[in-house]
mmCIF file of C-alpha atoms in Angstrom:
data_model
loop_
_atom_site.group_PDB
_atom_site.id
_atom_site.type_symbol
_atom_site.label_atom_id
_atom_site.label_comp_id
_atom_site.label_asym_id
_atom_site.label_seq_id
_atom_site.Cartn_x
_atom_site.Cartn_y
_atom_site.Cartn_z
ATOM 1 C CA MET A 20 -19.360 25.501 -31.833
ATOM 2 C CA THR A 21 -20.333 28.233 -29.381
ATOM 3 C CA ASP A 22 -21.912 27.381 -26.069
ATOM 4 C CA THR A 23 -25.284 28.800 -27.141
ATOM 5 C CA ALA A 24 -25.267 26.522 -30.185
ATOM 6 C CA LEU A 25 -25.378 23.485 -27.916
ATOM 7 C CA PRO A 26 -28.837 21.985 -27.298
ATOM 8 C CA LEU A 27 -30.440 23.395 -24.151
ATOM 9 C CA LEU A 28 -32.036 20.839 -21.795
ATOM 10 C CA VAL A 29 -34.194 22.347 -19.057
ATOM 11 C CA THR A 30 -35.783 21.030 -15.884
ATOM 12 C CA HIS A 31 -36.691 22.702 -12.603
ATOM 13 C CA SER A 32 -34.300 23.973 -9.959
ATOM 14 C CA GLY A 33 -34.349 23.192 -6.241
ATOM 15 C CA GLY A 34 -34.957 19.783 -4.740
ATOM 16 C CA PHE A 35 -35.298 16.935 -7.204
ATOM 17 C CA HIS A 36 -37.012 13.577 -7.546
ATOM 18 C CA CYS A 37 -36.292 10.338 -9.350
ATOM 19 C CA ASP A 38 -38.528 11.184 -12.303
ATOM 20 C CA GLU A 39 -36.597 14.184 -13.596
ATOM 21 C CA ALA A 40 -33.222 12.547 -12.950
ATOM 22 C CA PHE A 41 -34.370 9.451 -14.846
ATOM 23 C CA ALA A 42 -35.848 11.519 -17.695
ATOM 24 C CA TYR A 43 -32.554 13.363 -18.094
ATOM 25 C CA VAL A 44 -30.639 10.079 -18.301
ATOM 26 C CA VAL A 45 -33.035 8.780 -20.958
ATOM 27 C CA LEU A 46 -32.764 11.972 -23.019
ATOM 28 C CA ARG A 47 -28.980 11.940 -22.865
ATOM 29 C CA GLN A 48 -28.767 8.331 -23.993
ATOM 30 C CA ALA A 49 -31.341 8.725 -26.764
ATOM 31 C CA LEU A 50 -29.787 11.941 -28.078
ATOM 32 C CA GLY A 51 -26.172 10.813 -27.746
ATOM 33 C CA LEU A 52 -25.336 13.482 -25.172
ATOM 34 C CA HIS A 53 -22.789 12.789 -22.493
ATOM 35 C CA ARG A 54 -21.470 15.860 -20.712
ATOM 36 C CA PRO A 55 -23.301 19.048 -19.706
ATOM 37 C CA GLY A 56 -21.218 21.971 -20.884
ATOM 38 C CA GLY A 57 -19.509 19.756 -23.448
ATOM 39 C CA ASP A 58 -22.126 18.549 -25.918
ATOM 40 C CA HIS A 59 -25.225 20.149 -24.362
ATOM 41 C CA ARG A 60 -26.317 22.679 -21.787
ATOM 42 C CA LEU A 61 -28.302 21.692 -18.698
ATOM 43 C CA LEU A 62 -30.360 24.412 -17.028
ATOM 44 C CA ARG A 63 -32.263 23.865 -13.801
ATOM 45 C CA THR A 64 -34.632 26.810 -13.377
ATOM 46 C CA ARG A 65 -38.209 27.913 -12.758
ATOM 47 C CA ASP A 66 -37.886 31.101 -14.793
ATOM 48 C CA ALA A 67 -40.582 30.994 -17.490
ATOM 49 C CA ALA A 68 -38.568 32.987 -20.020
ATOM 50 C CA ALA A 69 -35.574 30.676 -19.630
ATOM 51 C CA ILE A 70 -37.793 27.590 -19.839
ATOM 52 C CA ALA A 71 -39.267 28.864 -23.105
ATOM 53 C CA GLN A 72 -35.793 28.827 -24.656
ATOM 54 C CA GLY A 73 -35.238 25.144 -23.937
ATOM 55 C CA ASP A 74 -34.839 22.644 -26.755
ATOM 56 C CA TYR A 75 -36.017 19.878 -24.402
ATOM 57 C CA VAL A 76 -38.008 20.637 -21.250
ATOM 58 C CA TRP A 77 -39.279 18.170 -18.658
ATOM 59 C CA ASP A 78 -40.960 18.273 -15.249
ATOM 60 C CA VAL A 79 -41.478 22.019 -15.492
ATOM 61 C CA GLY A 80 -43.312 24.477 -17.743
ATOM 62 C CA THR A 81 -46.887 23.119 -17.397
ATOM 63 C CA VAL A 82 -46.920 21.828 -20.991
ATOM 64 C CA PHE A 83 -47.039 18.335 -22.431
ATOM 65 C CA ASP A 84 -46.348 18.485 -26.162
ATOM 66 C CA PRO A 85 -44.024 15.790 -27.550
ATOM 67 C CA ALA A 86 -43.767 17.583 -30.898
ATOM 68 C CA ALA A 87 -42.428 20.652 -29.090
ATOM 69 C CA ARG A 88 -40.308 18.410 -26.793
ATOM 70 C CA ARG A 89 -42.163 19.525 -23.642
ATOM 71 C CA PHE A 90 -42.782 16.866 -20.985
ATOM 72 C CA ASP A 91 -44.455 18.268 -17.873
ATOM 73 C CA HIS A 92 -47.124 16.451 -15.879
ATOM 74 C CA HIS A 93 -48.171 18.999 -13.248
ATOM 75 C CA GLN A 94 -50.828 20.860 -15.238
ATOM 76 C CA ARG A 95 -54.541 20.172 -15.429
ATOM 77 C CA GLY A 96 -55.304 17.617 -18.097
ATOM 78 C CA ALA A 97 -51.862 16.007 -17.817
ATOM 79 C CA PRO A 98 -51.697 12.644 -19.618
ATOM 80 C CA VAL A 99 -52.302 9.333 -17.887
ATOM 81 C CA ARG A 100 -51.637 5.721 -18.782
ATOM 82 C CA PRO A 101 -54.487 3.697 -20.338
ATOM 83 C CA ASP A 102 -55.430 2.346 -16.894
ATOM 84 C CA GLY A 103 -55.563 5.839 -15.416
ATOM 85 C CA THR A 104 -52.175 5.811 -13.679
ATOM 86 C CA PRO A 105 -50.708 9.323 -14.001
ATOM 87 C CA PHE A 106 -47.432 9.777 -15.816
ATOM 88 C CA SER A 107 -44.447 11.526 -14.294
ATOM 89 C CA SER A 108 -41.839 13.201 -16.467
ATOM 90 C CA ALA A 109 -39.994 9.863 -16.471
ATOM 91 C CA GLY A 110 -42.904 8.057 -18.098
ATOM 92 C CA LEU A 111 -43.612 10.863 -20.558
ATOM 93 C CA VAL A 112 -40.009 11.003 -21.759
ATOM 94 C CA TRP A 113 -39.788 7.207 -21.819
ATOM 95 C CA GLN A 114 -42.777 6.936 -24.169
ATOM 96 C CA GLN A 115 -40.937 9.083 -26.717
ATOM 97 C CA TYR A 116 -37.286 8.233 -26.150
ATOM 98 C CA GLY A 117 -37.098 5.031 -24.088
ATOM 99 C CA GLU A 118 -36.603 2.638 -26.981
ATOM 100 C CA ALA A 119 -33.915 4.860 -28.527
ATOM 101 C CA ALA A 120 -32.155 5.098 -25.146
ATOM 102 C CA VAL A 121 -32.176 1.303 -24.768
ATOM 103 C CA ALA A 122 -30.880 0.872 -28.323
ATOM 104 C CA ALA A 123 -28.016 3.277 -27.549
ATOM 105 C CA LEU A 124 -27.102 1.346 -24.398
ATOM 106 C CA LEU A 125 -27.218 -1.952 -26.284
ATOM 107 C CA ARG A 126 -25.050 -0.487 -29.025
ATOM 108 C CA ALA A 127 -22.505 0.755 -26.494
ATOM 109 C CA GLY A 128 -22.404 -2.657 -24.807
ATOM 110 C CA GLY A 129 -22.138 -4.656 -28.029
ATOM 111 C CA GLY A 130 -25.662 -6.036 -27.666
ATOM 112 C CA GLU A 131 -28.293 -6.752 -30.303
ATOM 113 C CA GLU A 132 -30.234 -3.548 -30.953
ATOM 114 C CA GLY A 133 -33.173 -5.602 -32.183
ATOM 115 C CA LEU A 134 -33.881 -6.430 -28.527
ATOM 116 C CA ALA A 135 -34.563 -2.754 -27.743
ATOM 117 C CA PRO A 136 -38.382 -2.834 -28.144
ATOM 118 C CA ALA A 137 -38.806 -5.838 -25.831
ATOM 119 C CA ILE A 138 -36.403 -4.441 -23.233
ATOM 120 C CA ALA A 139 -38.001 -0.980 -23.353
ATOM 121 C CA ALA A 140 -41.456 -2.505 -22.847
ATOM 122 C CA GLU A 141 -40.254 -4.582 -19.879
ATOM 123 C CA LEU A 142 -38.545 -1.576 -18.297
ATOM 124 C CA ASP A 143 -41.720 0.446 -18.686
ATOM 125 C CA ARG A 144 -43.656 -2.252 -16.808
ATOM 126 C CA SER A 145 -41.113 -2.967 -14.107
ATOM 127 C CA LEU A 146 -39.283 0.314 -13.528
ATOM 128 C CA VAL A 147 -40.682 3.404 -15.243
ATOM 129 C CA ARG A 148 -44.245 2.804 -14.167
ATOM 130 C CA ARG A 149 -43.060 2.481 -10.568
ATOM 131 C CA ILE A 150 -41.288 5.845 -10.822
ATOM 132 C CA ASP A 151 -44.523 7.368 -12.173
ATOM 133 C CA GLU A 152 -46.558 5.899 -9.318
ATOM 134 C CA ILE A 153 -44.189 7.074 -6.589
ATOM 135 C CA ASP A 154 -43.791 10.564 -8.016
ATOM 136 C CA ASN A 155 -47.557 11.031 -8.231
ATOM 137 C CA GLY A 156 -48.284 9.586 -4.806
ATOM 138 C CA VAL A 157 -50.273 6.589 -6.048
ATOM 139 C CA ALA A 158 -47.784 3.853 -5.152
ATOM 140 C CA GLY A 159 -49.022 1.388 -2.607
ATOM 141 C CA SER A 160 -45.802 1.491 -0.591
ATOM 142 C CA ARG A 161 -42.275 2.871 -0.516
ATOM 143 C CA GLU A 162 -39.050 1.071 0.323
ATOM 144 C CA PRO A 163 -35.903 2.714 1.706
ATOM 145 C CA LEU A 164 -33.785 1.066 -0.984
ATOM 146 C CA ASP A 165 -36.045 1.681 -3.992
ATOM 147 C CA LEU A 166 -34.591 3.905 -6.702
ATOM 148 C CA ALA A 167 -36.807 6.863 -5.846
ATOM 149 C CA SER A 168 -35.633 6.773 -2.225
ATOM 150 C CA LEU A 169 -31.970 6.520 -3.195
ATOM 151 C CA VAL A 170 -32.322 9.495 -5.534
ATOM 152 C CA GLY A 171 -34.150 11.411 -2.822
ATOM 153 C CA ASP A 172 -31.202 10.823 -0.502
ATOM 154 C CA CYS A 173 -29.003 12.729 -2.967
ATOM 155 C CA ASN A 174 -30.817 15.981 -2.143
ATOM 156 C CA LEU A 175 -29.106 18.500 0.117
ATOM 157 C CA PRO A 176 -30.034 18.564 3.808
ATOM 158 C CA TRP A 177 -32.444 21.325 4.777
ATOM 159 C CA ASP A 178 -29.859 23.199 6.834
ATOM 160 C CA VAL A 179 -27.265 23.722 4.092
ATOM 161 C CA PRO A 180 -26.633 27.501 3.977
ATOM 162 C CA ALA A 181 -28.500 29.489 1.335
ATOM 163 C CA GLU A 182 -25.291 30.981 -0.036
ATOM 164 C CA GLY A 183 -24.133 28.775 -2.884
ATOM 165 C CA ARG A 184 -27.059 26.409 -2.397
ATOM 166 C CA GLN A 185 -28.262 26.405 -6.011
ATOM 167 C CA ALA A 186 -24.844 25.419 -7.347
ATOM 168 C CA ALA A 187 -24.644 22.685 -4.707
ATOM 169 C CA GLU A 188 -28.129 21.465 -5.656
ATOM 170 C CA ASP A 189 -27.136 21.316 -9.309
ATOM 171 C CA ALA A 190 -24.078 19.260 -8.387
ATOM 172 C CA ALA A 191 -26.212 16.964 -6.217
ATOM 173 C CA PHE A 192 -28.611 16.497 -9.137
ATOM 174 C CA LEU A 193 -25.743 15.303 -11.310
ATOM 175 C CA ASP A 194 -24.754 12.856 -8.567
ATOM 176 C CA ALA A 195 -28.286 11.470 -8.663
ATOM 177 C CA VAL A 196 -28.156 11.304 -12.448
ATOM 178 C CA ALA A 197 -24.934 9.265 -12.300
ATOM 179 C CA LEU A 198 -26.634 6.825 -9.911
ATOM 180 C CA VAL A 199 -29.705 6.479 -12.122
ATOM 181 C CA GLU A 200 -27.611 6.039 -15.252
ATOM 182 C CA GLN A 201 -25.739 3.122 -13.730
ATOM 183 C CA VAL A 202 -28.997 1.501 -12.631
ATOM 184 C CA LEU A 203 -30.502 1.864 -16.110
ATOM 185 C CA ARG A 204 -27.319 0.650 -17.789
ATOM 186 C CA ARG A 205 -27.165 -2.460 -15.612
ATOM 187 C CA ARG A 206 -30.889 -3.159 -15.925
ATOM 188 C CA VAL A 207 -30.657 -3.059 -19.704
ATOM 189 C CA ALA A 208 -27.652 -5.408 -19.589
ATOM 190 C CA VAL A 209 -29.506 -7.861 -17.337
ATOM 191 C CA LEU A 210 -32.592 -7.890 -19.558
ATOM 192 C CA ARG A 211 -30.461 -8.294 -22.690
ATOM 193 C CA ALA A 212 -28.774 -11.313 -21.146
ATOM 194 C CA ARG A 213 -32.098 -12.751 -20.072
ATOM 195 C CA LEU A 214 -33.630 -12.415 -23.531
ATOM 196 C CA ALA A 215 -30.510 -13.789 -25.196
ATOM 197 C CA ALA A 216 -30.642 -16.822 -22.901
ATOM 198 C CA ASP A 217 -34.300 -17.567 -23.604
ATOM 199 C CA ALA A 218 -33.797 -19.455 -26.865
ATOM 200 C CA LEU A 219 -30.746 -21.283 -25.477
ATOM 201 C CA VAL A 220 -32.709 -22.479 -22.443
ATOM 202 C CA ALA A 221 -35.577 -23.709 -24.621
ATOM 203 C CA ALA A 222 -33.157 -25.612 -26.865
ATOM 204 C CA ALA A 223 -31.297 -27.095 -23.902
ATOM 205 C CA HIS A 224 -34.543 -28.262 -22.357
ATOM 206 C CA ALA A 225 -35.547 -29.977 -25.595
ATOM 207 C CA ALA A 226 -32.205 -31.806 -25.588
ATOM 208 C CA SER A 227 -32.259 -32.791 -21.909
ATOM 209 C CA ALA A 228 -32.795 -36.463 -21.150
ATOM 210 C CA ASP A 229 -35.363 -35.743 -18.438
ATOM 211 C CA PRO A 230 -37.726 -32.772 -18.962
ATOM 212 C CA ARG A 231 -37.655 -32.157 -15.211
ATOM 213 C CA ILE A 232 -33.869 -31.631 -15.250
ATOM 214 C CA LEU A 233 -32.628 -28.754 -17.388
ATOM 215 C CA GLU A 234 -29.030 -29.459 -18.432
ATOM 216 C CA LEU A 235 -27.096 -26.354 -19.469
ATOM 217 C CA ASP A 236 -23.578 -26.265 -20.874
ATOM 218 C CA ARG A 237 -22.910 -22.917 -19.151
ATOM 219 C CA GLY A 238 -24.463 -20.744 -16.500
ATOM 220 C CA MET A 239 -27.111 -18.300 -17.747
ATOM 221 C CA PRO A 240 -30.418 -16.781 -16.622
ATOM 222 C CA TRP A 241 -32.814 -19.723 -16.924
ATOM 223 C CA LYS A 242 -35.732 -19.375 -14.516
ATOM 224 C CA GLY A 243 -37.513 -16.664 -16.513
ATOM 225 C CA ALA A 244 -37.416 -18.830 -19.627
ATOM 226 C CA VAL A 245 -38.817 -21.792 -17.704
ATOM 227 C CA PHE A 246 -41.762 -19.677 -16.564
ATOM 228 C CA ALA A 247 -42.196 -18.084 -19.991
ATOM 229 C CA HIS A 248 -42.341 -21.440 -21.769
ATOM 230 C CA ASP A 249 -44.194 -23.217 -18.935
ATOM 231 C CA LEU A 250 -41.550 -25.941 -18.740
ATOM 232 C CA PRO A 251 -41.878 -28.756 -16.146
ATOM 233 C CA VAL A 252 -38.377 -28.091 -14.785
ATOM 234 C CA LEU A 253 -37.613 -28.992 -11.177
ATOM 235 C CA PHE A 254 -33.813 -28.539 -11.292
ATOM 236 C CA ALA A 255 -31.236 -26.914 -13.532
ATOM 237 C CA VAL A 256 -27.721 -28.333 -13.787
ATOM 238 C CA TYR A 257 -24.859 -26.126 -15.035
ATOM 239 C CA PRO A 258 -21.096 -25.598 -14.557
ATOM 240 C CA VAL A 259 -19.488 -22.795 -12.557
ATOM 241 C CA PRO A 260 -15.939 -21.368 -12.855
ATOM 242 C CA ASN A 261 -14.508 -23.357 -9.928
ATOM 243 C CA GLY A 262 -15.119 -26.594 -11.866
ATOM 244 C CA ASN A 263 -18.169 -27.762 -9.937
ATOM 245 C CA TRP A 264 -21.620 -28.413 -11.407
ATOM 246 C CA MET A 265 -24.556 -26.788 -9.669
ATOM 247 C CA VAL A 266 -27.943 -28.307 -8.944
ATOM 248 C CA ASP A 267 -30.325 -25.372 -8.722
ATOM 249 C CA ALA A 268 -33.929 -25.859 -7.592
ATOM 250 C CA MET A 269 -36.741 -24.187 -9.550
ATOM 251 C CA PRO A 270 -39.015 -21.841 -7.563
ATOM 252 C CA PRO A 271 -42.798 -22.248 -7.838
ATOM 253 C CA GLU A 272 -43.341 -18.664 -9.011
ATOM 254 C CA PRO A 273 -41.241 -15.640 -10.018
ATOM 255 C CA GLY A 274 -39.532 -13.972 -7.084
ATOM 256 C CA SER A 275 -40.194 -16.856 -4.702
ATOM 257 C CA PHE A 276 -37.471 -18.292 -2.473
ATOM 258 C CA ALA A 277 -39.329 -21.589 -2.174
ATOM 259 C CA GLN A 278 -38.743 -24.592 -4.435
ATOM 260 C CA ARG A 279 -41.016 -26.684 -6.602
ATOM 261 C CA LEU A 280 -39.082 -29.606 -5.154
ATOM 262 C CA PRO A 281 -36.495 -29.058 -2.402
ATOM 263 C CA LEU A 282 -33.417 -31.181 -2.048
ATOM 264 C CA PRO A 283 -33.755 -33.943 0.591
ATOM 265 C CA GLN A 284 -33.884 -32.851 4.208
ATOM 266 C CA ASP A 285 -31.260 -35.400 5.303
ATOM 267 C CA TRP A 286 -28.771 -33.888 2.806
ATOM 268 C CA ALA A 287 -29.223 -30.337 4.096
ATOM 269 C CA GLY A 288 -25.997 -28.700 5.272
ATOM 270 C CA LEU A 289 -23.790 -31.706 4.463
ATOM 271 C CA GLN A 290 -20.506 -31.556 2.527
ATOM 272 C CA ASP A 291 -18.043 -33.877 0.795
ATOM 273 C CA ALA A 292 -17.715 -37.337 2.373
ATOM 274 C CA ALA A 293 -20.709 -36.927 4.674
ATOM 275 C CA LEU A 294 -22.886 -35.840 1.759
ATOM 276 C CA ALA A 295 -21.538 -38.570 -0.514
ATOM 277 C CA ALA A 296 -22.489 -41.172 2.103
ATOM 278 C CA ALA A 297 -25.971 -39.710 2.642
ATOM 279 C CA SER A 298 -26.770 -39.133 -1.027
ATOM 280 C CA GLY A 299 -25.027 -42.087 -2.650
ATOM 281 C CA VAL A 300 -23.390 -39.686 -5.143
ATOM 282 C CA PRO A 301 -19.591 -40.128 -4.788
ATOM 283 C CA ASP A 302 -18.578 -36.676 -6.011
ATOM 284 C CA ALA A 303 -21.293 -34.670 -4.236
ATOM 285 C CA VAL A 304 -19.799 -31.461 -2.799
ATOM 286 C CA PHE A 305 -22.473 -29.715 -0.710
ATOM 287 C CA VAL A 306 -26.169 -29.067 -0.205
ATOM 288 C CA HIS A 307 -27.273 -25.710 1.141
ATOM 289 C CA LEU A 308 -28.949 -25.813 4.536
ATOM 290 C CA ARG A 309 -32.074 -24.284 2.942
ATOM 291 C CA ARG A 310 -32.115 -27.070 0.302
ATOM 292 C CA PHE A 311 -32.413 -24.857 -2.778
ATOM 293 C CA VAL A 312 -28.954 -25.443 -4.275
ATOM 294 C CA ALA A 313 -26.280 -28.143 -4.312
ATOM 295 C CA ALA A 314 -23.115 -29.015 -6.182
ATOM 296 C CA ALA A 315 -21.143 -31.983 -7.444
ATOM 297 C CA ARG A 316 -17.741 -32.231 -9.077
ATOM 298 C CA SER A 317 -19.124 -33.547 -12.363
ATOM 299 C CA ARG A 318 -22.108 -33.086 -14.642
ATOM 300 C CA ALA A 319 -23.059 -36.714 -14.135
ATOM 301 C CA GLY A 320 -22.906 -36.276 -10.368
ATOM 302 C CA ALA A 321 -25.086 -33.171 -10.437
ATOM 303 C CA VAL A 322 -27.666 -34.849 -12.667
ATOM 304 C CA GLU A 323 -27.657 -37.871 -10.371
ATOM 305 C CA MET A 324 -28.326 -35.655 -7.324
ATOM 306 C CA ALA A 325 -31.314 -34.177 -9.118
ATOM 307 C CA ARG A 326 -32.571 -37.605 -10.182
ATOM 308 C CA ARG A 327 -32.254 -39.056 -6.684
ATOM 309 C CA THR A 328 -34.095 -36.061 -5.216
ATOM 310 C CA ILE A 329 -36.955 -36.573 -7.681
ATOM 311 C CA ALA A 330 -37.056 -40.272 -6.887
ATOM 312 C CA ARG A 331 -36.999 -39.620 -3.153
ATOM 313 C CA HIS A 332 -40.020 -37.320 -3.456
ATOM 314 C CA GLY A 333 -41.784 -39.691 -5.843
ATOM 315 C CA ALA A 334 -42.271 -36.826 -8.308
ATOM 316 C CA GLY A 335 -43.754 -38.025 -11.540
#
């Protein structure tokens, strides 16, 4: 196969943003492309004639036409989300190729491809939309560690000499792409695990002796399932590799560091014998000073710590 027979993927040259780096990652995953110069050509340019030759073009060219594989958002009349939020090239490419990209990542990781639609929809809500908002200047705030900022940091400093700058910018773009690809890969893996755990958490809750104490046979993402199914869980109990059993307090809402019911104040920061004496649980190991997590050496001990906490608070 000659070089010109390889598919040509085109975006703009110069400084770059998160949206075009993300769009490129999505296209590569969805199309099964892995190495520029190996199985496809990547061209970063603003030359109209060169752009016209592209098989896939995004964030440049002033055209949005999915049938022609053109995904720009800078022209008048550029598409917006149903609520009026403007798309960036990330969102436009994601609408067409996001589900296929997720399916490819699941396939590569041995995951269930049937989860791709749900994961793609969640990523659109939690990640892609945010990229769209930041790129179009409609985000309420920016954080120094958000993905857009980290990609922005990959750009060359202003005072890099002009000689050889374009080649250096192209290399920097690929560095940003590698960063974004790892973020997307890990985010898909996390969401796959969360969805896979959902049914297991629901079944474990149904089998637990006390509906307020979720007893799990292994560690897994459980808080999202508790919220999703509106379960009355106050604590989850599960084993960890060191042989202990954790007592993990349920937060009142997603993302909160508070607890629906904290562990007792007089247990806070205690360990081993001191904690056993204070709690009345012989194999109690520790309680975190902030009272959101504890451990015992046995399942029975962990469950008993949760039960005694509930009793101490008079939770019904």
